[in-house]
Amino acid sequence: MEASDTSAEWNIPEWSIDPFSTAGQPSISRVREIWAIGGGKGGVGKSLISSSLGISLSRMHQKVIAIDLDLGGANLHTTLGVDLPQQSLSDFISGRTADLKDCIVPTTIPNLSLISGAQDAVTVMHLSNEQKTRLFEAFRKLDADYLIFDLGAGTSAHTIDFFLAADVGIISMLPEPTSIENAYRFLKSAYFRKLRGCPQLKNVASLIDTAMDSKNEQGIKSPADLFREVNAVSPEAGMRMKEQIARFQPKLILNQVRTQTDIEVGFSVKGVSKRYFGIDIDYVGYLDYDTTVWQAVRRKRPFVTEFPNSRLVGSIDRITHYLFKKGGAVKPTDL
Amino acid sequence: MEFTHENNHYELLDVSPDASPQEIRAAYVRAKATFQKDSLAIYSLMDPSEAQEMVAKIERAYQILSHPDRKRAYDRDFLSNPNADMDSRAASPFAFGATRDKVISIDRVPPMESSLDDELLVPPTTDYTAGAARPEPHRMEALSAAESPFDITPRQPRPTASEAPESRLAPPAAEPSAIDLEQVEEWTGEQIRRIREARDFPMERLVEITRIRRSYLNALEMDDFAKLPAPVFVRGFLQQVARELKIPADRLVPSYLERLEKWTQSRKSR
């Protein structure tokens, strides 16, 4: 576990009571949708997928801003072929820059711009709740159709909050044990934090906290155990819990697949998540292992523009179209 | 499914209640492969005892569902106590209809019981659910057949009302007024169809949104009760349809189920 997973940081601040409060309210939000790419582990292609989805969307005539939220380890600008920008999120968070707009830097790709991540992790580690609220409000008001959040590795509370605040949460995973382990840890953190942030579940908050500690003494091992306990306390809370679960619909992209068996791992993860967490993960696609990507990365050029006719870019485009069409809205029929 | 329906074998295997024996077997094999000891997909999430427990449950479910008599008995018991399940089902995150990716590959077949081997050789990515939307073998990218992310449409700005272009072209059909809905005493499939058509709601869209099989929706509208699954599922279907078509569910659902019940009784007495 990361050092940041301390219980103090996991205290649920008031602002996050419903991180979705601004979602789907066009009156407040200029931005149509926020897509967040996370996945727990480093090196699973979060930045590359972020920049590729961003480029793909921008080519569909959408105004896109890619935002590097890999706080402390920002390198999204490199995957987009942009030099390290002068202005970054740190400036906005610290108040040096009053308007988030001033942190936007253009890229060489039409319709696509970038907000670089904080360079110094310290500013971000101590993000206060007010700062976070201010940040989210500023995000939603940006002049763009889509925002792409490139999340950092790990499961720090900030990262999970950014993931949950997005309309579409995408988990990038490799068909490898280490990546799967971290992806599940990420999923678990997001899952419990989502439940924990639900005001109607306040009276069972201590139970959820217990379940979050995997070595708890009450023997609450799985979400199903938790549900049983919650239901025993209050059937009303049980219903709320189910509602929250139904609203949690992360997407899955399997990266660097080499074989048919690799591809099928995505379906298995989907099946396990359904039975274990009770959630419907949408397995939106997979990306081939492709060495040309590494060539592009070395040249500091986005591979989407470098190899527009490759299979990989075809897959990215298909995933983008799918997500674009489907969007992040949870259909009432799913509830 | 564990949350509320500990004993729902169908959900455990992730098959619909009207799945064919072959589908049930394929689902069983896939479920078992997913939870076997060395499976990548449970790595770090479940400890060996949890996974074992799950495999045991899967075995139990398969023992019952693979055996025609036992399956019939189970279906009957399941129906005899529908109240235990019905209300939670509507809100269940494990609602039916999400069994789209019935894909199984021979690659996934684990080395296990040889007694099954002869029937395990299912070709890769065989989708039993939707013949029409079935991906071509060489387009393995098509993962979820029903709503594949992989159909490339020409790049164009997002149409604002792409969902219902036909409703913009055609003059809006007369909305069934509230009075109409109020006046309906007995709800039939015919009523549902009329409202759906009046709302300019193509069947394709209903299938897509509700994820209920077309054959069921057709059977609902035709009052073709013999083709409908167990009432507990019909209830769920009706609630979804009611929501989409903006029919008051509290009126439609009981009325329709009552007719279904009458029909079942009359068939039994014969």
Coordinates of C-alpha atoms in Angstrom, one line a residue:
Chain A
M1 CA 0.0 0.0 0.0
E2 CA 1.1 3.5 -0.7
A3 CA 2.1 5.6 2.2
S4 CA -0.7 8.0 1.4
D5 CA -3.3 5.5 2.3
T6 CA -3.3 6.6 5.8
S7 CA -6.5 6.7 7.6
A8 CA -6.3 10.5 8.1
E9 CA -6.3 11.1 4.4
W10 CA -9.1 8.7 4.0
N11 CA -11.4 10.8 6.2
I12 CA -14.2 11.7 3.9
P13 CA -14.4 15.5 3.5
E14 CA -17.7 17.2 3.2
W15 CA -17.1 18.2 -0.4
S16 CA -16.9 14.7 -1.6
I17 CA -20.2 13.7 -0.1
D18 CA -21.3 13.4 -3.7
P19 CA -18.4 13.9 -6.1
F20 CA -21.0 13.6 -8.9
S21 CA -23.0 16.5 -7.8
T22 CA -21.8 18.6 -10.8
A23 CA -22.0 15.7 -13.2
G24 CA -24.8 15.9 -15.8
Q25 CA -25.7 19.5 -14.9
P26 CA -25.0 21.4 -18.1
S27 CA -26.0 24.6 -16.4
I28 CA -22.9 24.6 -14.3
S29 CA -20.7 22.6 -16.5
R30 CA -19.4 23.8 -19.8
V31 CA -17.6 20.5 -20.2
R32 CA -19.6 17.7 -21.7
E33 CA -17.8 14.8 -20.2
I34 CA -14.7 14.0 -18.2
W35 CA -12.9 10.8 -18.9
A36 CA -10.4 9.6 -16.3
I37 CA -7.7 7.0 -17.0
G38 CA -6.4 5.2 -14.0
G39 CA -5.3 1.7 -13.1
G40 CA -3.2 1.6 -10.0
K41 CA 0.1 0.5 -11.5
G42 CA 2.7 2.5 -13.2
G43 CA 3.7 1.6 -16.7
V44 CA 0.3 0.3 -17.8
G45 CA 0.0 2.9 -20.4
K46 CA -2.2 5.5 -18.7
S47 CA -0.5 8.5 -20.2
L48 CA -0.3 6.9 -23.6
I49 CA -4.0 5.9 -23.6
S50 CA -4.9 9.4 -22.2
S51 CA -3.1 11.2 -25.0
S52 CA -4.4 8.8 -27.6
L53 CA -8.0 9.1 -26.6
G54 CA -7.6 12.8 -26.5
I55 CA -6.1 13.0 -30.0
S56 CA -8.8 10.6 -31.2
L57 CA -11.6 12.8 -29.7
S58 CA -10.0 16.0 -31.1
R59 CA -10.1 14.5 -34.5
M60 CA -13.8 14.0 -34.1
H61 CA -14.0 17.8 -33.9
Q62 CA -14.3 17.8 -30.1
K63 CA -12.5 20.4 -28.2
V64 CA -10.4 18.5 -25.7
I65 CA -8.1 19.4 -22.8
A66 CA -5.9 16.7 -21.5
I67 CA -5.1 17.2 -17.8
D68 CA -2.1 15.6 -16.2
L69 CA -3.2 14.6 -12.7
D70 CA -0.2 12.4 -12.2
L71 CA 0.7 14.8 -9.5
G72 CA 4.4 14.7 -8.9
G73 CA 5.1 12.5 -11.8
A74 CA 3.7 14.4 -14.7
N75 CA 4.7 13.4 -18.1
L76 CA 1.6 13.6 -20.3
H77 CA 3.2 16.6 -22.1
T78 CA 5.9 14.3 -23.3
T79 CA 3.5 11.8 -24.9
L80 CA 1.9 14.8 -26.7
G81 CA 5.2 16.1 -27.9
V82 CA 5.0 19.3 -25.9
D83 CA 7.9 20.7 -23.9
L84 CA 7.5 21.0 -20.2
P85 CA 5.0 23.9 -19.9
Q86 CA 5.8 26.9 -17.8
Q87 CA 2.4 27.0 -16.1
S88 CA 1.1 24.0 -14.4
L89 CA -1.7 23.0 -12.1
S90 CA 0.6 23.8 -9.1
D91 CA 0.3 27.4 -10.0
F92 CA -3.4 27.3 -9.9
I93 CA -3.6 25.3 -6.7
S94 CA -1.2 27.5 -4.9
G95 CA -3.0 30.6 -6.2
R96 CA -0.1 32.0 -8.2
T97 CA -2.3 31.8 -11.2
A98 CA -5.9 33.0 -10.5
D99 CA -7.5 31.6 -13.7
L100 CA -7.1 27.9 -14.7
K101 CA -7.4 29.1 -18.3
D102 CA -3.9 30.5 -18.0
C103 CA -2.5 27.0 -17.4
I104 CA -3.7 25.7 -20.7
V105 CA -1.0 25.2 -23.3
P106 CA -1.7 24.3 -26.9
T107 CA -0.4 21.2 -28.6
T108 CA 0.5 20.6 -32.2
I109 CA -2.8 18.9 -32.6
P110 CA -5.8 21.0 -33.5
N111 CA -8.6 21.0 -30.9
L112 CA -6.3 19.5 -28.3
S113 CA -4.7 21.4 -25.5
L114 CA -3.0 20.4 -22.3
I115 CA -2.9 21.4 -18.6
S116 CA 0.3 20.1 -17.2
G117 CA 0.5 18.4 -13.8
A118 CA 2.0 19.8 -10.7
Q119 CA 5.7 19.5 -10.7
D120 CA 6.1 19.4 -7.0
A121 CA 4.2 16.7 -5.2
V122 CA 4.2 18.7 -2.0
T123 CA 1.6 21.3 -3.1
V124 CA -0.7 18.5 -4.1
M125 CA -0.2 16.2 -1.2
H126 CA -1.6 19.0 1.0
L127 CA -4.6 19.8 -1.2
S128 CA -7.2 21.0 1.1
N129 CA -10.9 20.3 0.5
E130 CA -11.6 23.8 -0.4
Q131 CA -8.8 23.7 -3.0
K132 CA -10.2 20.5 -4.4
T133 CA -13.6 21.9 -4.7
R134 CA -12.3 25.0 -6.4
L135 CA -10.3 22.8 -8.7
F136 CA -13.3 20.7 -9.7
E137 CA -15.4 23.8 -10.3
A138 CA -12.7 25.3 -12.5
F139 CA -12.4 22.0 -14.4
R140 CA -16.1 21.9 -15.2
K141 CA -16.0 25.5 -16.4
L142 CA -13.1 25.1 -18.8
D143 CA -13.9 25.9 -22.4
A144 CA -13.8 22.3 -23.8
D145 CA -16.2 19.5 -24.8
Y146 CA -14.1 16.8 -23.1
L147 CA -11.5 16.6 -20.4
I148 CA -9.2 13.7 -20.2
F149 CA -7.7 13.1 -16.7
D150 CA -4.4 11.2 -16.8
L151 CA -4.2 9.9 -13.3
G152 CA -1.1 8.9 -11.5
A153 CA -0.2 5.4 -10.2
G154 CA -1.2 4.3 -6.8
T155 CA -4.4 4.6 -4.9
S156 CA -4.0 7.8 -3.0
A157 CA -7.3 9.5 -2.0
H158 CA -6.7 12.3 -4.5
T159 CA -6.3 10.0 -7.3
I160 CA -9.4 8.0 -6.4
D161 CA -11.4 11.2 -6.0
F162 CA -10.4 12.4 -9.5
F163 CA -11.4 9.0 -10.8
L164 CA -14.8 9.1 -9.1
A165 CA -15.5 12.7 -10.1
A166 CA -15.1 11.8 -13.8
D167 CA -18.1 10.9 -15.9
V168 CA -16.2 7.9 -17.4
G169 CA -13.7 6.1 -15.3
I170 CA -11.3 3.9 -17.4
I171 CA -9.0 1.4 -15.9
S172 CA -6.0 0.5 -17.9
M173 CA -4.6 -3.0 -17.2
L174 CA -2.1 -5.3 -18.6
P175 CA -2.7 -9.1 -18.6
E176 CA 0.0 -9.6 -15.9
P177 CA -0.4 -10.5 -12.2
T178 CA 1.3 -7.3 -11.0
S179 CA -1.0 -5.1 -13.0
I180 CA -4.1 -7.1 -12.1
E181 CA -3.2 -6.9 -8.5
N182 CA -2.9 -3.1 -8.6
A183 CA -6.0 -2.8 -10.7
Y184 CA -8.1 -4.6 -8.2
R185 CA -6.6 -2.6 -5.4
F186 CA -7.5 0.5 -7.3
L187 CA -11.0 -0.8 -8.0
K188 CA -11.5 -1.7 -4.3
S189 CA -10.3 1.7 -3.2
A190 CA -12.6 3.5 -5.6
Y191 CA -15.5 1.2 -4.7
F192 CA -15.3 1.7 -1.0
R193 CA -14.6 5.4 -1.3
K194 CA -17.7 5.7 -3.4
L195 CA -19.8 4.0 -0.8
R196 CA -18.1 6.0 1.9
G197 CA -18.9 9.2 0.2
C198 CA -22.6 8.5 -0.1
P199 CA -24.5 10.5 2.5
Q200 CA -27.3 8.0 2.8
L201 CA -24.8 5.4 4.0
K202 CA -23.5 7.6 6.8
N203 CA -25.0 5.5 9.5
V204 CA -23.1 2.4 8.3
A205 CA -19.9 4.4 7.7
S206 CA -18.0 2.5 10.4
L207 CA -18.9 -0.8 8.7
I208 CA -17.5 0.4 5.4
D209 CA -14.4 1.5 7.2
T210 CA -14.1 -1.9 8.7
A211 CA -14.5 -3.6 5.4
M212 CA -11.8 -1.3 3.9
D213 CA -9.4 -2.8 6.3
S214 CA -8.8 -6.2 4.8
K215 CA -7.6 -7.7 8.1
N216 CA -10.6 -6.6 10.1
E217 CA -11.7 -8.7 13.0
Q218 CA -15.4 -8.8 12.1
G219 CA -14.6 -11.1 9.2
I220 CA -16.0 -8.7 6.6
K221 CA -13.9 -10.0 3.7
S222 CA -15.8 -9.2 0.6
P223 CA -18.3 -6.6 -0.6
A224 CA -20.9 -9.3 -0.2
D225 CA -20.1 -9.7 3.5
L226 CA -20.3 -6.0 3.8
F227 CA -23.7 -5.9 2.1
R228 CA -25.0 -8.6 4.5
E229 CA -23.8 -6.5 7.5
V230 CA -25.2 -3.3 6.1
N231 CA -28.5 -4.9 5.3
A232 CA -28.6 -6.3 8.9
V233 CA -28.2 -2.8 10.3
S234 CA -30.7 -1.3 8.0
P235 CA -32.4 -2.7 4.8
E236 CA -32.8 0.9 3.7
A237 CA -29.0 1.3 3.8
G238 CA -28.7 -2.0 1.9
M239 CA -30.8 -0.6 -0.9
R240 CA -28.8 2.6 -1.0
M241 CA -25.6 0.5 -1.1
K242 CA -27.0 -1.4 -4.1
E243 CA -27.9 1.8 -5.8
Q244 CA -24.4 3.2 -5.4
I245 CA -22.9 -0.1 -6.7
A246 CA -25.1 0.1 -9.7
R247 CA -23.9 3.6 -10.4
F248 CA -20.3 2.5 -10.3
Q249 CA -19.6 1.3 -13.9
P250 CA -15.9 1.6 -14.6
K251 CA -14.6 0.8 -18.1
L252 CA -11.7 -1.6 -18.7
I253 CA -9.0 -1.4 -21.4
L254 CA -6.6 -4.2 -21.6
N255 CA -3.3 -2.9 -22.8
Q256 CA -0.3 -4.7 -24.4
V257 CA -2.1 -7.9 -25.3
R258 CA -0.2 -10.5 -27.2
T259 CA -2.4 -13.6 -27.4
Q260 CA -6.0 -14.6 -27.5
T261 CA -5.7 -15.8 -23.9
D262 CA -4.6 -12.3 -23.0
I263 CA -7.7 -10.9 -24.5
E264 CA -9.9 -13.3 -22.6
V265 CA -8.4 -12.1 -19.3
G266 CA -10.6 -9.0 -19.7
F267 CA -13.7 -11.1 -19.8
S268 CA -12.6 -13.0 -16.8
V269 CA -11.9 -9.8 -14.8
K270 CA -15.3 -8.6 -15.8
G271 CA -16.9 -11.9 -14.6
V272 CA -15.0 -11.8 -11.3
S273 CA -15.8 -8.2 -10.7
K274 CA -19.5 -8.9 -11.2
R275 CA -19.5 -11.8 -8.8
Y276 CA -17.1 -10.3 -6.3
F277 CA -18.0 -6.6 -6.2
G278 CA -21.4 -6.9 -7.9
I279 CA -20.3 -4.3 -10.5
D280 CA -20.7 -4.3 -14.2
I281 CA -17.4 -3.5 -15.7
D282 CA -17.6 -2.5 -19.3
Y283 CA -14.7 -4.1 -21.2
V284 CA -14.4 -1.5 -23.9
G285 CA -11.5 -2.9 -25.8
Y286 CA -7.9 -4.1 -25.8
L287 CA -4.8 -2.7 -27.4
D288 CA -2.2 -4.8 -29.1
Y289 CA 1.4 -5.0 -27.8
D290 CA 3.1 -2.9 -30.4
T291 CA 6.8 -2.0 -30.5
T292 CA 6.2 0.9 -32.8
V293 CA 4.7 2.6 -29.8
W294 CA 8.0 2.6 -28.1
Q295 CA 9.7 4.0 -31.1
A296 CA 7.2 6.9 -31.0
V297 CA 7.7 7.4 -27.3
R298 CA 11.4 7.6 -27.8
R299 CA 10.9 10.2 -30.5
K300 CA 8.6 12.1 -28.1
R301 CA 5.8 12.0 -30.6
P302 CA 2.3 10.8 -30.1
F303 CA 2.0 7.5 -31.8
V304 CA -1.5 8.3 -33.0
T305 CA -0.2 10.9 -35.3
E306 CA 3.0 9.0 -36.1
F307 CA 1.3 5.8 -37.2
P308 CA -2.2 6.8 -38.1
N309 CA -2.8 3.6 -40.1
S310 CA -1.7 1.1 -37.6
R311 CA -3.9 -1.5 -36.0
L312 CA -3.3 0.1 -32.6
V313 CA -4.6 3.5 -33.7
G314 CA -7.6 1.7 -35.2
S315 CA -8.3 0.1 -31.9
I316 CA -8.0 3.5 -30.1
D317 CA -10.4 5.1 -32.5
R318 CA -12.9 2.3 -32.1
I319 CA -12.7 2.6 -28.3
T320 CA -13.1 6.4 -28.5
H321 CA -16.1 6.1 -30.8
Y322 CA -17.7 3.7 -28.5
L323 CA -17.1 5.8 -25.4
F324 CA -18.2 8.9 -27.3
K325 CA -21.4 7.3 -28.3
K326 CA -22.2 5.6 -25.0
G327 CA -21.0 8.3 -22.7
G328 CA -20.7 8.1 -19.0
A329 CA -24.4 8.5 -18.2
V330 CA -25.7 5.7 -16.1
K331 CA -28.9 4.6 -17.7
P332 CA -31.9 4.4 -15.4
T333 CA -32.4 0.8 -16.5
D334 CA -29.1 -0.1 -14.8
L335 CA -30.3 1.1 -11.5
Chain B
M1 CA -25.7 -12.0 -7.1
E2 CA -24.3 -13.2 -3.9
F3 CA -25.6 -10.0 -2.3
T4 CA -29.2 -10.9 -2.5
H5 CA -29.6 -14.1 -4.4
E6 CA -27.4 -16.6 -2.8
N7 CA -29.1 -19.3 -4.5
N8 CA -29.7 -18.0 -7.9
H9 CA -27.9 -20.5 -10.0
Y10 CA -28.5 -18.6 -13.2
E11 CA -26.8 -15.5 -12.0
L12 CA -24.0 -17.5 -10.5
L13 CA -23.3 -18.9 -14.0
D14 CA -24.1 -15.6 -15.6
V15 CA -26.7 -17.2 -18.0
S16 CA -30.2 -16.3 -18.7
P17 CA -32.9 -18.6 -17.4
D18 CA -33.8 -19.7 -20.9
A19 CA -30.2 -20.6 -21.9
S20 CA -29.7 -23.7 -23.9
P21 CA -27.8 -26.7 -22.3
Q22 CA -24.9 -25.8 -24.5
E23 CA -24.9 -22.2 -23.3
I24 CA -25.1 -23.4 -19.7
R25 CA -22.2 -25.7 -20.2
A26 CA -20.1 -23.0 -21.8
A27 CA -20.9 -20.6 -19.0
Y28 CA -20.0 -23.2 -16.5
V29 CA -16.7 -23.9 -18.1
R30 CA -15.9 -20.2 -18.3
A31 CA -16.9 -19.5 -14.7
K32 CA -14.9 -22.4 -13.5
A33 CA -11.8 -21.4 -15.5
T34 CA -12.2 -17.9 -14.1
F35 CA -12.1 -19.0 -10.5
Q36 CA -9.7 -21.9 -10.7
K37 CA -6.7 -21.7 -8.5
D38 CA -4.2 -20.3 -11.0
S39 CA -6.6 -17.9 -12.7
L40 CA -5.0 -14.5 -13.4
A41 CA -8.4 -12.8 -13.0
I42 CA -8.7 -13.6 -9.3
Y43 CA -5.1 -12.9 -8.5
S44 CA -4.8 -10.9 -5.2
L45 CA -8.6 -10.4 -5.0
M46 CA -9.7 -13.7 -3.5
D47 CA -7.8 -16.0 -1.3
P48 CA -7.8 -19.7 -2.2
S49 CA -10.6 -20.6 0.2
E50 CA -12.9 -17.9 -1.3
A51 CA -12.1 -19.0 -4.8
Q52 CA -12.7 -22.6 -3.7
E53 CA -16.0 -21.7 -2.3
M54 CA -17.0 -20.0 -5.5
V55 CA -16.0 -23.0 -7.5
A56 CA -18.1 -25.2 -5.2
K57 CA -21.1 -22.9 -5.8
I58 CA -20.5 -23.0 -9.5
E59 CA -20.4 -26.8 -9.4
R60 CA -23.6 -26.9 -7.4
A61 CA -25.3 -24.6 -9.8
Y62 CA -24.2 -26.6 -12.8
Q63 CA -25.2 -29.9 -11.2
I64 CA -28.7 -28.6 -11.0
L65 CA -29.0 -26.6 -14.2
S66 CA -27.3 -29.3 -16.4
H67 CA -29.8 -31.9 -15.3
P68 CA -33.3 -31.5 -16.9
D69 CA -35.3 -32.8 -14.0
R70 CA -33.4 -31.0 -11.4
K71 CA -33.5 -27.8 -13.4
R72 CA -37.2 -28.1 -13.8
A73 CA -37.6 -28.6 -10.0
Y74 CA -35.4 -25.7 -9.3
D75 CA -37.2 -23.4 -11.7
R76 CA -40.5 -24.4 -10.1
D77 CA -39.2 -23.7 -6.5
F78 CA -37.7 -20.5 -7.7
L79 CA -41.1 -19.5 -9.0
S80 CA -43.0 -20.7 -6.0
N81 CA -41.3 -18.1 -3.8
P82 CA -40.9 -15.2 -6.1
N83 CA -41.5 -12.6 -3.5
A84 CA -38.3 -13.3 -1.8
D85 CA -36.6 -12.0 -4.8
M86 CA -38.7 -9.8 -6.9
D87 CA -38.5 -6.5 -5.4
S88 CA -34.8 -6.6 -4.9
R89 CA -34.5 -7.7 -8.5
A90 CA -35.7 -4.5 -9.9
A91 CA -33.0 -2.6 -8.2
S92 CA -30.5 -5.3 -8.3
P93 CA -27.1 -4.4 -9.8
F94 CA -27.1 -8.0 -11.0
A95 CA -30.2 -7.5 -13.1
F96 CA -30.7 -9.8 -16.0
G97 CA -29.9 -9.0 -19.5
A98 CA -26.2 -8.5 -19.0
T99 CA -25.2 -11.8 -20.4
R100 CA -24.0 -10.4 -23.7
D101 CA -20.5 -11.6 -23.9
K102 CA -21.0 -15.3 -23.9
V103 CA -17.6 -15.7 -25.4
I104 CA -15.6 -18.7 -24.8
S105 CA -12.5 -19.8 -26.4
I106 CA -10.8 -23.1 -26.6
D107 CA -7.8 -21.3 -25.2
R108 CA -9.6 -20.7 -22.0
V109 CA -10.5 -24.3 -21.4
P110 CA -8.6 -25.3 -18.4
P111 CA -7.0 -28.7 -18.1
M112 CA -9.7 -30.3 -16.0
E113 CA -12.3 -33.0 -16.0
S114 CA -11.7 -35.1 -19.0
S115 CA -15.3 -36.2 -18.9
L116 CA -16.2 -32.9 -20.3
D117 CA -13.6 -32.6 -23.0
D118 CA -15.5 -33.8 -25.9
E119 CA -18.0 -31.0 -25.6
L120 CA -15.6 -28.3 -24.6
L121 CA -14.3 -27.6 -28.0
V122 CA -16.2 -24.4 -28.5
P123 CA -14.7 -22.3 -31.2
P124 CA -13.3 -19.0 -30.0
T125 CA -15.5 -16.0 -29.6
T126 CA -18.7 -17.8 -30.3
D127 CA -21.5 -15.5 -29.4
Y128 CA -24.7 -17.3 -28.7
T129 CA -26.7 -14.3 -28.0
A130 CA -26.9 -12.3 -31.2
G131 CA -26.4 -14.0 -34.5
A132 CA -26.8 -10.7 -36.3
A133 CA -24.2 -8.8 -34.3
R134 CA -21.8 -11.5 -34.2
P135 CA -18.3 -10.4 -34.9
E136 CA -16.5 -11.9 -37.8
P137 CA -13.7 -14.2 -36.6
H138 CA -10.9 -12.0 -37.9
R139 CA -12.3 -9.0 -36.2
M140 CA -11.5 -10.3 -32.8
E141 CA -11.6 -6.8 -31.4
A142 CA -15.3 -6.9 -31.3
L143 CA -15.6 -7.7 -27.7
S144 CA -19.2 -7.1 -26.6
A145 CA -21.3 -8.0 -29.5
A146 CA -24.4 -6.1 -28.7
E147 CA -22.8 -2.7 -28.4
S148 CA -19.4 -3.1 -29.9
P149 CA -17.1 -0.2 -29.6
F150 CA -15.6 -1.3 -32.8
D151 CA -18.0 -0.2 -35.5
I152 CA -16.2 2.7 -37.1
T153 CA -18.4 5.4 -38.3
P154 CA -17.1 8.3 -40.3
R155 CA -15.7 11.0 -38.2
Q156 CA -18.2 13.7 -37.8
P157 CA -19.3 16.1 -35.2
R158 CA -21.7 14.6 -32.7
P159 CA -25.2 14.9 -33.8
T160 CA -27.1 16.4 -30.9
A161 CA -30.1 14.1 -31.1
S162 CA -28.6 11.1 -32.7
E163 CA -30.7 8.9 -30.5
A164 CA -33.9 9.7 -32.2
P165 CA -33.3 11.1 -35.7
E166 CA -36.6 9.7 -37.0
S167 CA -38.6 11.5 -34.4
R168 CA -37.3 14.8 -35.7
L169 CA -38.1 14.0 -39.3
A170 CA -41.5 12.6 -38.8
P171 CA -44.2 14.8 -37.3
P172 CA -44.5 13.8 -33.7
A173 CA -47.2 11.2 -33.3
A174 CA -50.0 11.9 -31.0
E175 CA -48.8 11.3 -27.4
P176 CA -51.0 8.9 -25.6
S177 CA -52.6 11.2 -23.2
A178 CA -52.7 10.7 -19.5
I179 CA -56.4 9.9 -19.8
D180 CA -55.7 7.1 -22.2
L181 CA -53.3 5.5 -19.7
E182 CA -55.7 6.0 -16.9
Q183 CA -58.5 4.4 -18.7
V184 CA -56.7 1.2 -19.4
E185 CA -58.2 -1.4 -17.1
E186 CA -56.4 -4.5 -18.2
W187 CA -52.9 -4.2 -19.7
T188 CA -52.2 -6.4 -22.7
G189 CA -49.2 -6.7 -24.9
E190 CA -51.2 -4.9 -27.5
Q191 CA -51.5 -1.9 -25.3
I192 CA -47.8 -1.8 -24.7
R193 CA -47.2 -2.0 -28.4
R194 CA -49.6 0.8 -29.2
I195 CA -48.0 3.0 -26.6
R196 CA -44.6 2.2 -27.9
E197 CA -45.6 3.1 -31.4
A198 CA -47.3 6.2 -30.3
R199 CA -44.2 7.2 -28.5
D200 CA -42.3 6.6 -31.7
F201 CA -40.0 4.1 -29.9
P202 CA -38.6 1.6 -32.3
M203 CA -38.3 -2.0 -31.1
E204 CA -34.5 -1.9 -31.9
R205 CA -34.0 0.9 -29.5
L206 CA -36.0 -0.8 -26.7
V207 CA -33.9 -3.9 -27.2
E208 CA -30.7 -1.8 -27.1
I209 CA -31.7 0.2 -24.0
T210 CA -33.3 -2.5 -21.9
R211 CA -30.9 -5.2 -23.1
I212 CA -33.9 -7.6 -23.0
R213 CA -33.9 -10.0 -25.8
R214 CA -36.0 -9.1 -28.7
S215 CA -37.8 -12.5 -28.6
Y216 CA -39.0 -11.7 -25.1
L217 CA -40.1 -8.2 -26.0
N218 CA -42.0 -9.6 -28.9
A219 CA -43.6 -12.2 -26.8
L220 CA -44.6 -9.5 -24.3
E221 CA -46.3 -7.5 -26.9
M222 CA -47.9 -10.5 -28.6
D223 CA -49.1 -11.9 -25.2
D224 CA -47.3 -15.0 -26.3
F225 CA -47.0 -16.3 -22.7
A226 CA -45.5 -19.6 -23.7
K227 CA -42.4 -17.9 -24.9
L228 CA -41.9 -15.8 -21.8
P229 CA -39.5 -16.8 -19.0
A230 CA -40.5 -17.2 -15.4
P231 CA -42.8 -14.5 -14.1
V232 CA -40.1 -13.2 -11.8
F233 CA -38.2 -12.2 -14.9
V234 CA -41.2 -11.0 -16.7
R235 CA -41.8 -8.6 -13.9
G236 CA -38.4 -7.2 -14.3
F237 CA -38.9 -6.8 -18.1
L238 CA -42.2 -5.1 -17.5
Q239 CA -40.7 -2.6 -15.1
Q240 CA -38.0 -1.7 -17.5
V241 CA -40.4 -1.4 -20.4
A242 CA -42.7 0.7 -18.3
R243 CA -39.8 3.0 -17.4
E244 CA -38.7 3.5 -21.0
L245 CA -42.2 3.9 -22.4
K246 CA -43.3 6.1 -19.4
I247 CA -46.1 3.8 -18.5
P248 CA -47.0 3.8 -14.8
A249 CA -45.4 0.6 -13.7
D250 CA -47.7 0.2 -10.7
R251 CA -50.6 -0.2 -13.1
L252 CA -49.0 -2.2 -15.9
V253 CA -47.0 -4.7 -14.0
P254 CA -49.7 -6.2 -11.7
S255 CA -52.2 -6.2 -14.4
Y256 CA -50.0 -8.0 -16.9
L257 CA -48.7 -10.5 -14.4
E258 CA -52.3 -11.3 -13.3
R259 CA -53.1 -12.3 -16.9
L260 CA -49.9 -14.3 -17.1
E261 CA -50.9 -16.0 -13.9
K262 CA -54.4 -16.8 -15.1
W263 CA -52.9 -18.3 -18.3
T264 CA -50.5 -20.4 -16.3
Q265 CA -53.3 -21.7 -14.1
S266 CA -55.5 -22.5 -17.0
R267 CA -52.7 -24.4 -18.6
K268 CA -52.0 -26.3 -15.4
S269 CA -55.6 -27.3 -14.9
R270 CA -55.8 -28.7 -18.4

